[in-house]
Structure formats: C-alpha cells, structure tokens
Short mmCIF file of C-alpha atoms in Angstrom, two decimals:
data_model
loop_
_atom_site.label_atom_id
_atom_site.label_comp_id
_atom_site.label_asym_id
_atom_site.label_seq_id
_atom_site.Cartn_x
_atom_site.Cartn_y
_atom_site.Cartn_z
CA TYR A 917 156.64 134.08 100.13
CA GLY A 918 159.36 133.98 97.34
CA SER A 919 160.02 134.34 93.73
CA ILE A 920 162.31 133.11 90.99
CA ASN A 921 163.00 134.53 87.52
CA THR A 922 164.36 132.28 84.84
CA LYS A 923 164.80 132.96 81.17
CA GLU A 924 162.88 129.83 80.22
CA ASP A 925 159.85 130.16 82.60
CA GLY A 926 159.76 133.86 83.14
CA LEU A 927 158.84 135.02 86.84
CA THR A 928 157.22 132.79 89.32
CA GLU A 929 155.98 134.18 92.55
CA GLY A 930 154.23 132.31 95.42
CA ASN A 931 154.05 130.92 99.05
CA ASP A 932 155.94 127.98 100.28
CA LEU A 933 158.22 127.84 97.12
CA VAL A 934 160.67 125.04 97.32
CA PHE A 935 163.50 125.11 94.58
CA ASN A 936 165.75 122.34 93.66
CA LEU A 937 168.39 123.90 91.49
CA ARG A 938 170.19 120.69 90.59
CA ASP A 939 166.97 119.03 89.26
CA GLU A 940 165.60 122.40 87.89
CA THR A 941 162.33 121.79 89.76
CA PHE A 942 160.02 123.80 92.12
CA THR A 943 156.85 123.48 93.94
CA GLY A 944 154.62 126.16 95.53
CA ARG A 945 151.16 127.27 96.41
CA ASP A 946 149.20 130.46 95.58
CA VAL A 947 151.52 131.01 92.61
CA LEU A 948 151.62 133.79 89.95
CA ILE A 949 153.61 132.70 86.89
CA THR A 950 154.36 135.60 84.43
CA THR A 951 155.73 134.62 81.05
CA GLU A 952 156.19 136.75 78.04
CA GLN A 953 152.97 135.74 76.45
CA ILE A 954 150.54 135.06 79.43
CA ASP A 955 150.10 135.13 83.15
CA VAL A 956 148.80 132.18 85.18
CA ILE A 957 147.51 132.20 88.72
CA GLY A 958 147.13 128.90 90.49
CA VAL A 959 146.59 127.18 93.76
CA ASN A 960 149.45 124.79 93.59
CA ALA A 961 152.23 124.48 91.00
CA ASP A 962 154.98 121.96 90.23
CA ARG A 963 157.72 122.29 87.68
CA VAL A 964 159.79 119.74 85.96
CA PRO A 965 162.12 120.90 83.15
CA GLY A 966 160.14 122.21 80.23
CA GLN A 967 156.60 121.96 81.96
CA ILE A 968 154.86 123.69 84.85
CA SER A 969 151.74 121.89 86.24
CA ILE A 970 149.22 124.09 87.94
CA GLN A 971 146.18 122.95 89.95
CA THR A 972 143.02 125.07 90.01
CA GLY A 973 144.32 128.04 88.04
CA ARG A 974 143.17 130.86 85.86
CA PHE A 975 144.47 133.01 83.08
CA SER A 976 143.34 135.96 80.94
CA PRO A 977 144.68 138.44 78.39
CA CYS A 978 143.23 141.11 80.71
CA THR A 979 145.66 140.16 83.67
CA ARG A 980 148.19 142.74 82.44
CA CYS A 981 145.62 145.58 82.38
CA ASN A 982 145.37 145.95 86.08
CA GLN A 983 141.64 145.54 86.13
CA GLN A 984 139.83 144.65 89.35
CA ILE A 985 137.47 142.25 87.66
CA GLU A 986 138.76 141.05 84.32
CA ASP A 987 136.53 141.37 81.28
CA TYR A 988 137.04 137.77 80.41
CA GLY A 989 139.27 134.83 81.26
CA PHE A 990 139.46 131.22 81.83
CA ARG A 991 139.43 129.04 84.98
CA ALA A 992 140.65 125.44 84.85
CA LYS A 993 141.04 122.50 87.22
CA GLN A 994 144.43 121.49 85.78
CA LEU A 995 146.82 123.53 83.52
CA TYR A 996 150.07 122.51 81.90
CA LEU A 997 152.27 125.48 80.87
CA TYR A 998 155.05 124.69 78.41
CA PRO A 999 156.82 128.05 78.57
CA GLY A 1000 157.28 129.64 75.12
CA ASP A 1001 155.29 126.94 73.39
CA ARG A 1002 151.66 126.34 74.62
CA LEU A 1003 149.24 126.28 77.58
CA VAL A 1004 147.07 123.13 77.96
CA ALA A 1005 144.13 123.53 80.30
CA HIS A 1006 141.56 120.79 81.34
CA ASP A 1007 138.04 121.23 82.66
CA VAL A 1008 138.01 124.97 81.58
CA ASN A 1009 135.29 127.50 82.13
CA LEU A 1010 135.25 130.75 80.07
CA VAL A 1011 134.28 133.41 82.57
CA ILE A 1012 133.03 136.97 81.74
CA ARG A 1013 133.30 139.47 84.54
CA ASP A 1014 133.81 136.50 86.96
CA ALA A 1015 130.68 134.67 85.80
CA PRO A 1016 131.10 131.27 84.06
CA VAL A 1017 129.45 131.13 80.64
CA LEU A 1018 131.00 128.24 78.63
CA PHE A 1019 132.68 125.00 79.32
CA PHE A 1020 135.60 123.36 77.48
CA PRO A 1021 136.84 119.86 78.33
CA VAL A 1022 140.27 120.82 76.96
CA LEU A 1023 141.76 124.11 75.68
CA VAL A 1024 145.09 124.59 73.97
CA ILE A 1025 146.55 128.06 73.80
CA PRO A 1026 149.54 128.45 71.45
CA LEU A 1027 152.26 130.61 72.69
CA ALA A 1028 155.04 129.73 70.35
CA ALA A 1029 156.43 131.49 67.34
CA LEU A 1030 154.26 131.17 64.07
CA ASP A 1031 156.12 128.16 62.88
CA ARG A 1032 154.97 126.25 65.98
CA GLN A 1033 151.33 127.25 65.92
CA PRO A 1034 148.53 125.27 64.52
CA ARG A 1035 147.43 126.14 61.02
CA LEU A 1036 144.40 125.45 58.84
CA SER A 1037 144.61 126.34 55.18
CA ILE A 1038 141.67 126.08 52.78
CA LYS A 1039 142.08 126.62 48.98
CA ARG A 1040 138.84 126.36 47.08
CA GLY A 1041 138.82 124.68 43.68
CA THR A 1042 137.62 127.57 41.46
CA GLY A 1043 137.52 127.97 37.67
CA ALA A 1044 135.32 127.36 34.76
CA SER A 1045 136.71 123.94 33.89
CA ALA A 1046 136.25 120.63 35.58
CA GLY A 1047 139.30 119.13 37.34
CA THR A 1048 140.24 122.18 39.39
CA ARG A 1049 141.77 121.04 42.66
CA ALA A 1050 140.76 122.17 46.18
CA GLU A 1051 143.12 121.70 49.07
CA ILE A 1052 142.70 121.62 52.84
CA PHE A 1053 145.81 121.47 55.00
CA LEU A 1054 146.04 121.12 58.78
CA ASP A 1055 149.26 121.27 60.67
CA TRP A 1056 149.04 120.48 64.38
CA PRO A 1057 152.38 120.96 66.29
CA TYR A 1058 151.34 119.39 69.65
CA VAL A 1059 151.56 115.58 69.54
CA MET A 1060 151.95 112.87 72.20
CA GLY A 1061 155.15 112.02 73.53
CA ALA A 1062 157.82 112.80 76.14
CA ASP A 1063 158.55 116.28 74.88
CA ALA A 1064 155.37 116.82 72.56
CA TYR A 1065 157.38 118.77 69.97
CA GLY A 1066 156.51 116.84 66.94
CA LEU A 1067 154.16 117.84 64.07
CA VAL A 1068 151.12 116.15 62.59
CA GLY A 1069 149.97 117.28 59.22
CA LEU A 1070 146.80 116.28 57.23
CA ARG A 1071 146.43 116.99 53.51
CA TYR A 1072 143.20 116.72 51.65
CA TYR A 1073 143.02 117.20 47.96
CA ALA A 1074 139.93 117.09 45.78
CA ASP A 1075 139.25 117.42 42.07
CA ILE A 1076 136.38 119.67 41.81
CA ILE A 1077 133.34 120.15 39.48
CA PRO A 1078 132.54 123.80 39.91
CA ASN A 1079 129.05 124.54 41.16
CA GLY A 1080 128.23 120.85 41.36
CA GLY A 1081 127.65 120.51 45.14
CA GLY A 1082 125.25 121.96 47.64
CA PHE A 1083 125.82 125.22 49.49
CA LEU A 1084 128.36 123.88 51.97
CA ARG A 1085 130.39 122.07 49.33
CA ASN A 1086 130.38 125.13 47.13
CA ALA A 1087 131.32 127.39 49.97
CA ILE A 1088 134.27 125.26 51.21
CA LEU A 1089 135.54 123.29 48.28
CA GLY A 1090 134.15 125.39 45.42
CA GLY A 1091 132.03 122.65 44.00
CA GLN A 1092 131.42 118.90 44.08
CA ALA A 1093 134.44 116.55 44.60
CA SER A 1094 134.80 114.19 41.65
CA GLN A 1095 137.92 112.47 43.16
CA SER A 1096 139.59 113.12 46.63
CA TYR A 1097 143.02 112.19 48.01
CA LEU A 1098 144.61 112.12 51.46
CA GLY A 1099 148.20 113.11 51.89
#
C-alpha cells in the first residue's frame, strides 16, 4: 500500500503502486484519487502526464461526507481524469443508495475554472417589431486531440417575427425565425 501527493493530480492512494518519476507515470490497483474537485475510487489506474485512466471506478459528490452508503453517485467501466479540467466516464450508471437507476454511454464532468466549462446561452428575440434577433451560443471546451484543450463554438442567430411560431419556437426563440444564420 502506498500514496503519492502531487500538486497537479492531488492525492493518490492504492495497492501495488509503481511510480516512475522520470516519466511522471504510475500504475496501481484499488486506488483512491483525491483532487480538489472530486474523489475517484477505482480497481486499476494508470497515469500519463495530464491524464489518469481508471478501470471500473466510481465517484460521487457524497464521498467527502463520510457516509456509509452515499445518497447518489456514478459507477463507470472506464474513467479518464484530467486533473483540474474534467472527468470523462464511459458506460456509466447513476446509482442512488447503491442501486443503479439510469445509464449514460458517456458522461463529462467539468472540473475546470469557469472559462474552461461548457456554456449554453439563449437570448430570445423579443420586442414588438419584426426583425428582432434571437441568439443561441454553445461553447464546448473539450475537443479531440492530443491534449484536448481546444474550444469549439457554435453560434446561431435568427431574425424573429414575434409570436409567429408555435409554443416551442415562442418559448425558445421568441417567435418564428424569418431568417437564420450560423456563425
């Protein structure tokens, strides 16, 4: 049994831990990874710089409450922890009091500062005159690549005719779109 505490990854404890300080890697089994934002428990873990891969793991906001059975949490077959940025889990079950209730094929938990978190902004086109513009913005900071630190943004603009659409169009856009644009 051993542990390592690094500024980047937080505290990692587990059995059969093998550290390679030159390559900044480790492997271990029955691990507990404690970061500033979240705790992750897993069967096996491997670290390469910037990423920890965990097989058959679980995490919950309740882990820091010292509860015997957590109110809710998540179990996953594979997790990828990017310390200080995000947790990506595959084949995830939402568990309530240790009973699985909902399945997610992929779940992304943002752990970064606000400028690195996903954002969705909807501005309805409101007003008494035609030509009022609605805007929907989506910023997604997790993109493919070696370090996955890029940002993808989608912008949708629509000139609105107030009260011209059905319930859903009125609720989201503020009316019917007479002209729309992607940006």
